[in-house]
């Protein structure tokens, strides 16, 4: 049985006092939500203070990125060990915003996935197509290529632990969601690729999220699809009540 996982990607939002206020508002709203894993991913600068608020709660801490090297002359970067140090459990990797604005490549993402596992962090790997890819019938091929490249350094034991977020780029921050049935088709395709490359055990255990304009109003339509095991939430994760509604829609 795959445990549903709802993760909030706060992106580049919230100074420390605002991050602490948000988490203090969220904690009691989801305190009785058993049966789903709940993750919040604040910016690096708020990881420590938010993490302190999470001790003894049912919410775990995630980060939004890491660098693949263990340590050294990489100005401005953050290693996996530094995240573990702060109590981080999950790390978002390969988000389309990093692919777009930081020029992150699939090879870099593959190295980051390997570094995360080496430090016992659980990655949430983001994949997804551009609107033109979907309009021209290439959506599945694009996502399949991303998976082939991004997962190439991993073992099937590691892929069992992985979370893959299908986030169509045209649905992020636009209010324009994928059709739940299309998201479910893509989740099935992702699981088939995992089965092909890593075997049926990994395919049965890997958790697949949908992300892209998920809200309290639409989350149930995604989370009720077989094969969609959770959501990666951007904008709505910045509002405690909305995020709590999404968490509740994941409880089975
Ligand atoms: P929105 O929920 O704001 O569309 O963002 C989705 C996302 O990019 C989560 O990683």
CSV table of N, CA and C in Angstrom, one decimal, residues 72-220:
chain,number,residue,atom,x,y,z
A,72,UNK,N,32.9,21.5,-0.5
A,72,UNK,CA,34.0,22.1,-1.3
A,72,UNK,C,33.7,23.5,-1.9
A,73,UNK,N,34.5,23.8,-2.9
A,73,UNK,CA,34.4,25.2,-3.4
A,73,UNK,C,33.2,25.3,-4.4
A,74,UNK,N,32.0,25.4,-3.9
A,74,UNK,CA,30.8,25.6,-4.7
A,74,UNK,C,30.0,26.7,-4.1
A,75,UNK,N,30.5,27.9,-4.3
A,75,UNK,CA,29.9,29.1,-3.7
A,75,UNK,C,28.4,29.1,-3.9
A,76,UNK,N,27.7,29.3,-2.8
A,76,UNK,CA,26.2,29.5,-2.8
A,76,UNK,C,25.4,28.2,-2.9
A,77,UNK,N,26.1,27.1,-2.9
A,77,UNK,CA,25.4,25.8,-2.9
A,77,UNK,C,25.2,25.2,-1.5
A,78,UNK,N,24.3,24.2,-1.5
A,78,UNK,CA,23.9,23.5,-0.2
A,78,UNK,C,24.0,22.0,-0.5
A,79,UNK,N,24.7,21.3,0.4
A,79,UNK,CA,24.9,19.9,0.2
A,79,UNK,C,23.8,19.1,0.9
A,80,UNK,N,23.7,17.8,0.5
A,80,UNK,CA,22.7,16.9,1.1
A,80,UNK,C,22.9,16.8,2.7
A,81,UNK,N,24.2,16.7,3.1
A,81,UNK,CA,24.5,16.6,4.5
A,81,UNK,C,24.1,17.8,5.3
A,82,UNK,N,24.2,19.0,4.7
A,82,UNK,CA,23.7,20.2,5.3
A,82,UNK,C,22.2,20.2,5.6
A,83,UNK,N,21.5,19.6,4.6
A,83,UNK,CA,20.0,19.5,4.8
A,83,UNK,C,19.7,18.5,5.9
A,84,UNK,N,20.4,17.4,5.9
A,84,UNK,CA,20.1,16.3,6.9
A,84,UNK,C,20.4,16.9,8.3
A,85,UNK,N,21.4,17.7,8.4
A,85,UNK,CA,21.8,18.4,9.6
A,85,UNK,C,20.6,19.2,10.2
A,86,UNK,N,19.8,19.8,9.3
A,86,UNK,CA,18.6,20.6,9.7
A,86,UNK,C,17.4,19.8,9.9
A,87,UNK,N,17.5,18.5,9.8
A,87,UNK,CA,16.3,17.6,10.0
A,87,UNK,C,15.4,17.5,8.8
A,88,UNK,N,16.0,17.8,7.6
A,88,UNK,CA,15.3,17.6,6.3
A,88,UNK,C,15.1,16.1,6.0
A,89,UNK,N,14.0,15.7,5.5
A,89,UNK,CA,13.7,14.3,5.1
A,89,UNK,C,13.6,14.2,3.6
A,90,UNK,N,12.9,15.2,3.0
A,90,UNK,CA,12.7,15.1,1.5
A,90,UNK,C,13.4,16.3,0.8
A,91,UNK,N,13.6,16.1,-0.5
A,91,UNK,CA,14.2,17.2,-1.3
A,91,UNK,C,13.6,17.1,-2.7
A,92,UNK,N,13.0,18.3,-3.1
A,92,UNK,CA,12.5,18.4,-4.4
A,92,UNK,C,13.7,18.6,-5.4
A,93,UNK,N,13.7,17.8,-6.4
A,93,UNK,CA,14.8,17.9,-7.4
A,93,UNK,C,14.2,18.0,-8.8
A,94,UNK,N,14.9,18.7,-9.7
A,94,UNK,CA,14.5,18.8,-11.1
A,94,UNK,C,13.2,19.6,-11.3
A,95,UNK,N,12.9,20.5,-10.4
A,95,UNK,CA,11.7,21.3,-10.7
A,95,UNK,C,11.8,22.1,-12.0
A,96,UNK,N,10.7,22.2,-12.7
A,96,UNK,CA,10.8,22.9,-14.0
A,96,UNK,C,11.3,24.3,-13.9
A,97,UNK,N,11.0,25.0,-12.7
A,97,UNK,CA,11.5,26.3,-12.6
A,97,UNK,C,13.1,26.3,-12.5
A,98,UNK,N,13.6,25.3,-11.9
A,98,UNK,CA,15.1,25.2,-11.9
A,98,UNK,C,15.6,24.8,-13.3
A,99,UNK,N,14.9,24.0,-13.9
A,99,UNK,CA,15.4,23.6,-15.3
A,99,UNK,C,15.3,24.8,-16.2
A,100,UNK,N,14.3,25.7,-16.0
A,100,UNK,CA,14.1,26.9,-16.8
A,100,UNK,C,15.1,28.0,-16.5
A,101,UNK,N,15.1,28.4,-15.2
A,101,UNK,CA,15.8,29.6,-14.8
A,101,UNK,C,17.3,29.3,-14.4
A,102,UNK,N,17.6,28.1,-14.0
A,102,UNK,CA,19.0,27.8,-13.6
A,102,UNK,C,19.6,26.9,-14.7
A,103,UNK,N,18.9,26.6,-15.7
A,103,UNK,CA,19.4,25.7,-16.8
A,103,UNK,C,19.8,24.3,-16.3
A,104,UNK,N,19.1,23.8,-15.3
A,104,UNK,CA,19.5,22.5,-14.8
A,104,UNK,C,19.3,21.4,-15.8
A,105,UNK,N,20.2,20.6,-16.0
A,105,UNK,CA,20.2,19.5,-17.0
A,105,UNK,C,19.8,18.2,-16.4
A,106,UNK,N,19.4,17.3,-17.2
A,106,UNK,CA,19.0,15.9,-16.7
A,106,UNK,C,20.2,15.3,-16.1
A,107,UNK,N,21.4,15.5,-16.6
A,107,UNK,CA,22.6,14.9,-16.0
A,107,UNK,C,22.9,15.4,-14.6
A,108,UNK,N,22.7,16.8,-14.5
A,108,UNK,CA,22.9,17.3,-13.1
A,108,UNK,C,21.8,16.8,-12.2
A,109,UNK,N,20.6,16.6,-12.7
A,109,UNK,CA,19.5,16.1,-11.8
A,109,UNK,C,19.8,14.7,-11.4
A,110,UNK,N,20.3,13.9,-12.3
A,110,UNK,CA,20.7,12.5,-12.0
A,110,UNK,C,21.8,12.5,-10.9
A,111,UNK,N,22.7,13.4,-11.0
A,111,UNK,CA,23.8,13.5,-9.9
A,111,UNK,C,23.2,13.9,-8.6
A,112,UNK,N,22.2,14.8,-8.7
A,112,UNK,CA,21.6,15.3,-7.4
A,112,UNK,C,20.7,14.2,-6.8
A,113,UNK,N,20.1,13.4,-7.6
A,113,UNK,CA,19.3,12.3,-7.0
A,113,UNK,C,20.2,11.3,-6.3
A,114,UNK,N,21.4,11.0,-6.9
A,114,UNK,CA,22.3,10.1,-6.3
A,114,UNK,C,22.8,10.7,-5.0
A,115,UNK,N,23.1,12.0,-5.0
A,115,UNK,CA,23.6,12.6,-3.8
A,115,UNK,C,22.6,12.6,-2.7
A,116,UNK,N,21.3,12.7,-3.0
A,116,UNK,CA,20.2,12.7,-2.0
A,116,UNK,C,20.2,11.3,-1.4
A,117,UNK,N,20.1,10.3,-2.2
A,117,UNK,CA,20.0,8.9,-1.7
A,117,UNK,C,21.2,8.6,-0.8
A,118,UNK,N,22.4,9.0,-1.2
A,118,UNK,CA,23.6,8.7,-0.5
A,118,UNK,C,23.5,9.3,1.0
A,119,UNK,N,22.8,10.4,1.1
A,119,UNK,CA,22.6,11.1,2.4
A,119,UNK,C,21.3,10.6,3.1
A,120,UNK,N,20.6,9.6,2.5
A,120,UNK,CA,19.4,9.2,3.1
A,120,UNK,C,18.3,10.2,3.1
A,121,UNK,N,18.3,11.1,2.1
A,121,UNK,CA,17.2,12.0,1.8
A,121,UNK,C,16.3,11.4,0.8
A,122,UNK,N,15.0,11.6,0.9
A,122,UNK,CA,14.1,11.1,-0.1
A,122,UNK,C,13.7,12.1,-1.1
A,123,UNK,N,14.1,11.9,-2.4
A,123,UNK,CA,13.9,12.9,-3.4
A,123,UNK,C,12.4,12.9,-3.9
A,124,UNK,N,12.0,14.1,-4.3
A,124,UNK,CA,10.7,14.2,-5.0
A,124,UNK,C,11.2,14.7,-6.4
A,125,UNK,N,11.2,13.9,-7.4
A,125,UNK,CA,11.7,14.2,-8.7
A,125,UNK,C,10.6,14.8,-9.5
A,126,UNK,N,10.8,16.0,-10.1
A,126,UNK,CA,9.7,16.6,-10.9
A,126,UNK,C,10.0,16.4,-12.4
A,127,UNK,N,9.0,16.0,-13.1
A,127,UNK,CA,9.0,15.9,-14.5
A,127,UNK,C,7.8,16.5,-15.1
A,128,UNK,N,7.8,16.8,-16.4
A,128,UNK,CA,6.6,17.4,-17.0
A,128,UNK,C,6.9,18.1,-18.3
A,129,UNK,N,5.9,18.2,-19.2
A,129,UNK,CA,6.1,18.7,-20.5
A,129,UNK,C,5.6,20.2,-20.7
A,130,UNK,N,6.1,20.8,-21.7
A,130,UNK,CA,5.7,22.2,-22.1
A,130,UNK,C,4.3,22.0,-22.8
A,131,UNK,N,3.6,23.1,-22.9
A,131,UNK,CA,2.3,23.1,-23.6
A,131,UNK,C,2.4,22.7,-25.1
A,132,UNK,N,3.5,23.1,-25.7
A,132,UNK,CA,3.6,22.8,-27.1
A,132,UNK,C,3.9,21.2,-27.3
A,133,UNK,N,4.6,20.7,-26.3
A,133,UNK,CA,4.8,19.2,-26.3
A,133,UNK,C,3.4,18.5,-26.3
A,134,UNK,N,2.6,19.0,-25.4
A,134,UNK,CA,1.3,18.3,-25.3
A,134,UNK,C,0.4,18.5,-26.5
A,135,UNK,N,0.4,19.8,-27.0
A,135,UNK,CA,-0.4,20.1,-28.2
A,135,UNK,C,0.1,19.3,-29.4
A,136,UNK,N,1.4,19.0,-29.4
A,136,UNK,CA,1.9,18.2,-30.6
A,136,UNK,C,2.0,16.7,-30.3
A,137,UNK,N,1.4,16.3,-29.2
A,137,UNK,CA,1.3,14.8,-29.0
A,137,UNK,C,2.6,14.2,-28.5
A,138,UNK,N,3.5,15.1,-27.9
A,138,UNK,CA,4.8,14.6,-27.5
A,138,UNK,C,4.9,14.5,-26.0
A,139,UNK,N,3.8,14.7,-25.2
A,139,UNK,CA,4.0,14.8,-23.8
A,139,UNK,C,4.6,13.6,-23.2
A,140,UNK,N,4.1,12.4,-23.5
A,140,UNK,CA,4.6,11.2,-22.9
A,140,UNK,C,6.1,10.9,-23.3
A,141,UNK,N,6.4,11.2,-24.5
A,141,UNK,CA,7.8,11.0,-25.0
A,141,UNK,C,8.7,11.9,-24.2
A,142,UNK,N,8.3,13.2,-24.0
A,142,UNK,CA,9.2,14.1,-23.3
A,142,UNK,C,9.4,13.6,-21.8
A,143,UNK,N,8.3,13.2,-21.2
A,143,UNK,CA,8.5,12.8,-19.8
A,143,UNK,C,9.3,11.5,-19.7
A,144,UNK,N,9.1,10.6,-20.7
A,144,UNK,CA,9.8,9.3,-20.7
A,144,UNK,C,11.3,9.6,-20.8
A,145,UNK,N,11.7,10.6,-21.7
A,145,UNK,CA,13.1,10.9,-21.9
A,145,UNK,C,13.7,11.5,-20.6
A,146,UNK,N,12.9,12.4,-19.9
A,146,UNK,CA,13.4,12.9,-18.6
A,146,UNK,C,13.6,11.8,-17.6
A,147,UNK,N,12.7,10.8,-17.6
A,147,UNK,CA,12.9,9.7,-16.6
A,147,UNK,C,14.1,8.9,-16.9
A,148,UNK,N,14.3,8.6,-18.2
A,148,UNK,CA,15.5,7.8,-18.6
A,148,UNK,C,16.7,8.5,-18.2
A,149,UNK,N,16.8,9.8,-18.4
A,149,UNK,CA,18.0,10.5,-18.1
A,149,UNK,C,18.2,10.7,-16.6
A,150,UNK,N,17.1,11.1,-15.9
A,150,UNK,CA,17.2,11.5,-14.5
A,150,UNK,C,17.5,10.3,-13.6
A,151,UNK,N,16.9,9.1,-14.0
A,151,UNK,CA,17.0,7.9,-13.1
A,151,UNK,C,18.2,7.0,-13.4
A,152,UNK,N,19.0,7.5,-14.3
A,152,UNK,CA,20.0,6.5,-14.9
A,152,UNK,C,21.1,6.1,-13.9
A,153,UNK,N,21.3,6.8,-12.8
A,153,UNK,CA,22.3,6.4,-11.8
A,153,UNK,C,21.7,5.6,-10.6
A,154,UNK,N,20.4,5.4,-10.6
A,154,UNK,CA,19.7,4.8,-9.4
A,154,UNK,C,19.5,3.3,-9.5
A,155,UNK,N,19.5,2.7,-8.4
A,155,UNK,CA,19.2,1.2,-8.3
A,155,UNK,C,17.7,1.1,-8.1
A,156,UNK,N,17.2,-0.2,-8.3
A,156,UNK,CA,15.7,-0.3,-8.1
A,156,UNK,C,15.4,-0.2,-6.6
A,157,UNK,N,16.3,-0.5,-5.7
A,157,UNK,CA,16.0,-0.3,-4.3
A,157,UNK,C,15.8,1.2,-4.0
A,158,UNK,N,16.5,2.1,-4.7
A,158,UNK,CA,16.4,3.5,-4.5
A,158,UNK,C,15.1,4.0,-5.1
A,159,UNK,N,14.8,3.5,-6.3
A,159,UNK,CA,13.6,3.9,-7.0
A,159,UNK,C,12.3,3.6,-6.2
A,160,UNK,N,12.4,2.5,-5.4
A,160,UNK,CA,11.2,2.2,-4.5
A,160,UNK,C,10.9,3.3,-3.6
A,161,UNK,N,12.0,4.0,-3.2
A,161,UNK,CA,11.8,5.1,-2.2
A,161,UNK,C,11.5,6.4,-2.8
A,162,UNK,N,11.5,6.5,-4.1
A,162,UNK,CA,11.4,7.8,-4.8
A,162,UNK,C,9.9,8.2,-4.9
A,163,UNK,N,9.8,9.6,-4.9
A,163,UNK,CA,8.5,10.2,-5.3
A,163,UNK,C,8.7,10.9,-6.6
A,164,UNK,N,7.8,10.7,-7.5
A,164,UNK,CA,7.9,11.4,-8.8
A,164,UNK,C,6.7,12.3,-8.9
A,165,UNK,N,7.0,13.6,-9.1
A,165,UNK,CA,5.9,14.5,-9.3
A,165,UNK,C,5.7,14.8,-10.8
A,166,UNK,N,4.5,14.5,-11.3
A,166,UNK,CA,4.2,14.9,-12.7
A,166,UNK,C,3.7,16.3,-12.6
A,167,UNK,N,4.4,17.2,-13.2
A,167,UNK,CA,4.0,18.6,-13.1
A,167,UNK,C,4.0,19.2,-14.6
A,168,UNK,N,2.9,19.2,-15.3
A,168,UNK,CA,2.9,19.8,-16.6
A,168,UNK,C,3.2,21.3,-16.5
A,169,UNK,N,4.2,21.7,-17.2
A,169,UNK,CA,4.7,23.1,-17.0
A,169,UNK,C,3.6,24.1,-17.2
A,170,UNK,N,2.7,23.9,-18.2
A,170,UNK,CA,1.7,24.8,-18.5
A,170,UNK,C,0.6,24.9,-17.4
A,171,UNK,N,0.7,24.0,-16.5
A,171,UNK,CA,-0.3,24.0,-15.4
A,171,UNK,C,0.2,24.6,-14.1
A,172,UNK,N,1.5,25.0,-14.1
A,172,UNK,CA,2.1,25.5,-12.9
A,172,UNK,C,1.8,27.0,-12.7
A,173,UNK,N,1.1,27.3,-11.6
A,173,UNK,CA,0.9,28.7,-11.3
A,173,UNK,C,-0.1,29.4,-12.3
A,174,UNK,N,-0.8,28.6,-13.1
A,174,UNK,CA,-1.6,29.2,-14.1
A,174,UNK,C,-3.1,29.1,-13.8
A,175,UNK,N,-3.5,28.3,-12.8
A,175,UNK,CA,-4.9,28.1,-12.6
A,175,UNK,C,-5.5,27.1,-13.6
A,176,UNK,N,-4.7,26.7,-14.5
A,176,UNK,CA,-5.2,25.7,-15.6
A,176,UNK,C,-4.6,24.3,-15.3
A,177,UNK,N,-5.4,23.5,-14.7
A,177,UNK,CA,-5.0,22.2,-14.3
A,177,UNK,C,-5.0,21.2,-15.5
A,178,UNK,N,-4.2,20.1,-15.4
A,178,UNK,CA,-4.4,19.0,-16.3
A,178,UNK,C,-5.8,18.4,-16.1
A,179,UNK,N,-6.3,17.7,-17.1
A,179,UNK,CA,-7.5,16.9,-16.8
A,179,UNK,C,-7.1,15.8,-15.9
A,180,UNK,N,-7.8,15.5,-14.9
A,180,UNK,CA,-7.4,14.4,-14.0
A,180,UNK,C,-7.2,13.1,-14.7
A,181,UNK,N,-8.0,12.8,-15.8
A,181,UNK,CA,-7.8,11.5,-16.5
A,181,UNK,C,-6.4,11.6,-17.3
A,182,UNK,N,-6.1,12.7,-17.8
A,182,UNK,CA,-4.8,12.8,-18.5
A,182,UNK,C,-3.6,12.7,-17.5
A,183,UNK,N,-3.8,13.3,-16.3
A,183,UNK,CA,-2.7,13.1,-15.3
A,183,UNK,C,-2.6,11.7,-14.9
A,184,UNK,N,-3.7,11.0,-14.8
A,184,UNK,CA,-3.7,9.5,-14.4
A,184,UNK,C,-3.0,8.7,-15.5
A,185,UNK,N,-3.3,9.1,-16.8
A,185,UNK,CA,-2.6,8.4,-17.9
A,185,UNK,C,-1.1,8.6,-17.8
A,186,UNK,N,-0.7,9.8,-17.5
A,186,UNK,CA,0.7,10.1,-17.4
A,186,UNK,C,1.3,9.3,-16.2
A,187,UNK,N,0.6,9.3,-15.1
A,187,UNK,CA,1.1,8.5,-13.9
A,187,UNK,C,1.3,7.0,-14.3
A,188,UNK,N,0.3,6.5,-15.1
A,188,UNK,CA,0.5,5.1,-15.5
A,188,UNK,C,1.7,4.9,-16.4
A,189,UNK,N,1.9,5.9,-17.3
A,189,UNK,CA,3.0,5.8,-18.2
A,189,UNK,C,4.3,5.8,-17.4
A,190,UNK,N,4.4,6.7,-16.4
A,190,UNK,CA,5.6,6.8,-15.5
A,190,UNK,C,5.8,5.5,-14.8
A,191,UNK,N,4.7,4.9,-14.3
A,191,UNK,CA,4.9,3.6,-13.6
A,191,UNK,C,5.3,2.5,-14.6
A,192,UNK,N,4.9,2.6,-15.8
A,192,UNK,CA,5.3,1.6,-16.8
A,192,UNK,C,6.8,1.7,-17.1
A,193,UNK,N,7.3,3.0,-17.2
A,193,UNK,CA,8.7,3.2,-17.4
A,193,UNK,C,9.5,2.6,-16.3
A,194,UNK,N,9.0,2.9,-15.1
A,194,UNK,CA,9.7,2.4,-13.9
A,194,UNK,C,9.7,0.9,-13.9
A,195,UNK,N,8.6,0.3,-14.2
A,195,UNK,CA,8.5,-1.2,-14.3
A,195,UNK,C,9.5,-1.8,-15.3
A,196,UNK,N,9.6,-1.1,-16.4
A,196,UNK,CA,10.5,-1.6,-17.5
A,196,UNK,C,12.0,-1.5,-17.1
A,197,UNK,N,12.3,-0.5,-16.4
A,197,UNK,CA,13.7,-0.2,-16.1
A,197,UNK,C,14.2,-0.8,-14.7
A,198,UNK,N,13.2,-0.8,-13.8
A,198,UNK,CA,13.6,-1.2,-12.4
A,198,UNK,C,12.8,-2.4,-11.8
A,199,UNK,N,11.8,-2.9,-12.6
A,199,UNK,CA,11.1,-4.1,-12.2
A,199,UNK,C,9.8,-3.8,-11.5
A,200,UNK,N,8.9,-4.8,-11.4
A,200,UNK,CA,7.6,-4.6,-10.9
A,200,UNK,C,7.6,-4.1,-9.4
A,201,UNK,N,8.5,-4.5,-8.6
A,201,UNK,CA,8.5,-4.1,-7.2
A,201,UNK,C,8.7,-2.6,-7.1
A,202,UNK,N,9.6,-2.1,-7.8
A,202,UNK,CA,9.8,-0.6,-7.8
A,202,UNK,C,8.6,0.1,-8.3
A,203,UNK,N,8.0,-0.4,-9.4
A,203,UNK,CA,6.8,0.2,-10.0
A,203,UNK,C,5.7,0.2,-9.0
A,204,UNK,N,5.6,-0.9,-8.2
A,204,UNK,CA,4.5,-0.9,-7.2
A,204,UNK,C,4.6,0.0,-6.1
A,205,UNK,N,5.9,0.4,-5.8
A,205,UNK,CA,6.2,1.2,-4.6
A,205,UNK,C,6.4,2.6,-4.9
A,206,UNK,N,6.9,3.0,-6.0
A,206,UNK,CA,7.2,4.4,-6.3
A,206,UNK,C,5.9,5.2,-6.2
A,207,UNK,N,6.0,6.3,-5.6
A,207,UNK,CA,4.8,7.2,-5.4
A,207,UNK,C,4.8,8.3,-6.5
A,208,UNK,N,3.7,8.5,-7.1
A,208,UNK,CA,3.6,9.5,-8.1
A,208,UNK,C,2.6,10.6,-7.7
A,209,UNK,N,3.0,11.8,-7.8
A,209,UNK,CA,2.2,12.9,-7.4
A,209,UNK,C,1.8,13.7,-8.7
A,210,UNK,N,0.7,14.4,-8.6
A,210,UNK,CA,0.3,15.4,-9.6
A,210,UNK,C,0.6,16.8,-9.0
A,211,UNK,N,1.1,17.7,-9.8
A,211,UNK,CA,1.3,19.0,-9.4
A,211,UNK,C,1.0,20.0,-10.6
A,212,UNK,N,0.5,21.2,-10.2
A,212,UNK,CA,0.1,22.2,-11.2
A,212,UNK,C,-1.3,22.7,-10.9
A,213,UNK,N,-1.3,23.9,-10.2
A,213,UNK,CA,-2.6,24.5,-9.9
A,213,UNK,C,-3.5,23.6,-9.1
A,214,UNK,N,-2.9,22.8,-8.2
A,214,UNK,CA,-3.8,22.0,-7.3
A,214,UNK,C,-4.3,23.0,-6.2
A,215,UNK,N,-5.6,22.8,-5.9
A,215,UNK,CA,-6.3,23.7,-4.9
A,215,UNK,C,-7.2,22.8,-4.0
A,216,UNK,N,-7.7,23.4,-3.0
A,216,UNK,CA,-8.6,22.7,-2.2
A,216,UNK,C,-9.9,22.3,-2.9
A,217,UNK,N,-10.2,23.0,-4.0
A,217,UNK,CA,-11.4,22.7,-4.8
A,217,UNK,C,-11.2,21.6,-5.8
A,218,UNK,N,-10.0,21.4,-6.2
A,218,UNK,CA,-9.8,20.4,-7.3
A,218,UNK,C,-9.0,19.1,-6.8
A,219,UNK,N,-8.4,19.2,-5.6
A,219,UNK,CA,-7.4,18.1,-5.3
A,219,UNK,C,-8.1,16.8,-5.3
A,220,UNK,N,-9.4,16.7,-4.9
A,220,UNK,CA,-10.0,15.4,-4.8
A,220,UNK,C,-10.0,14.7,-6.1
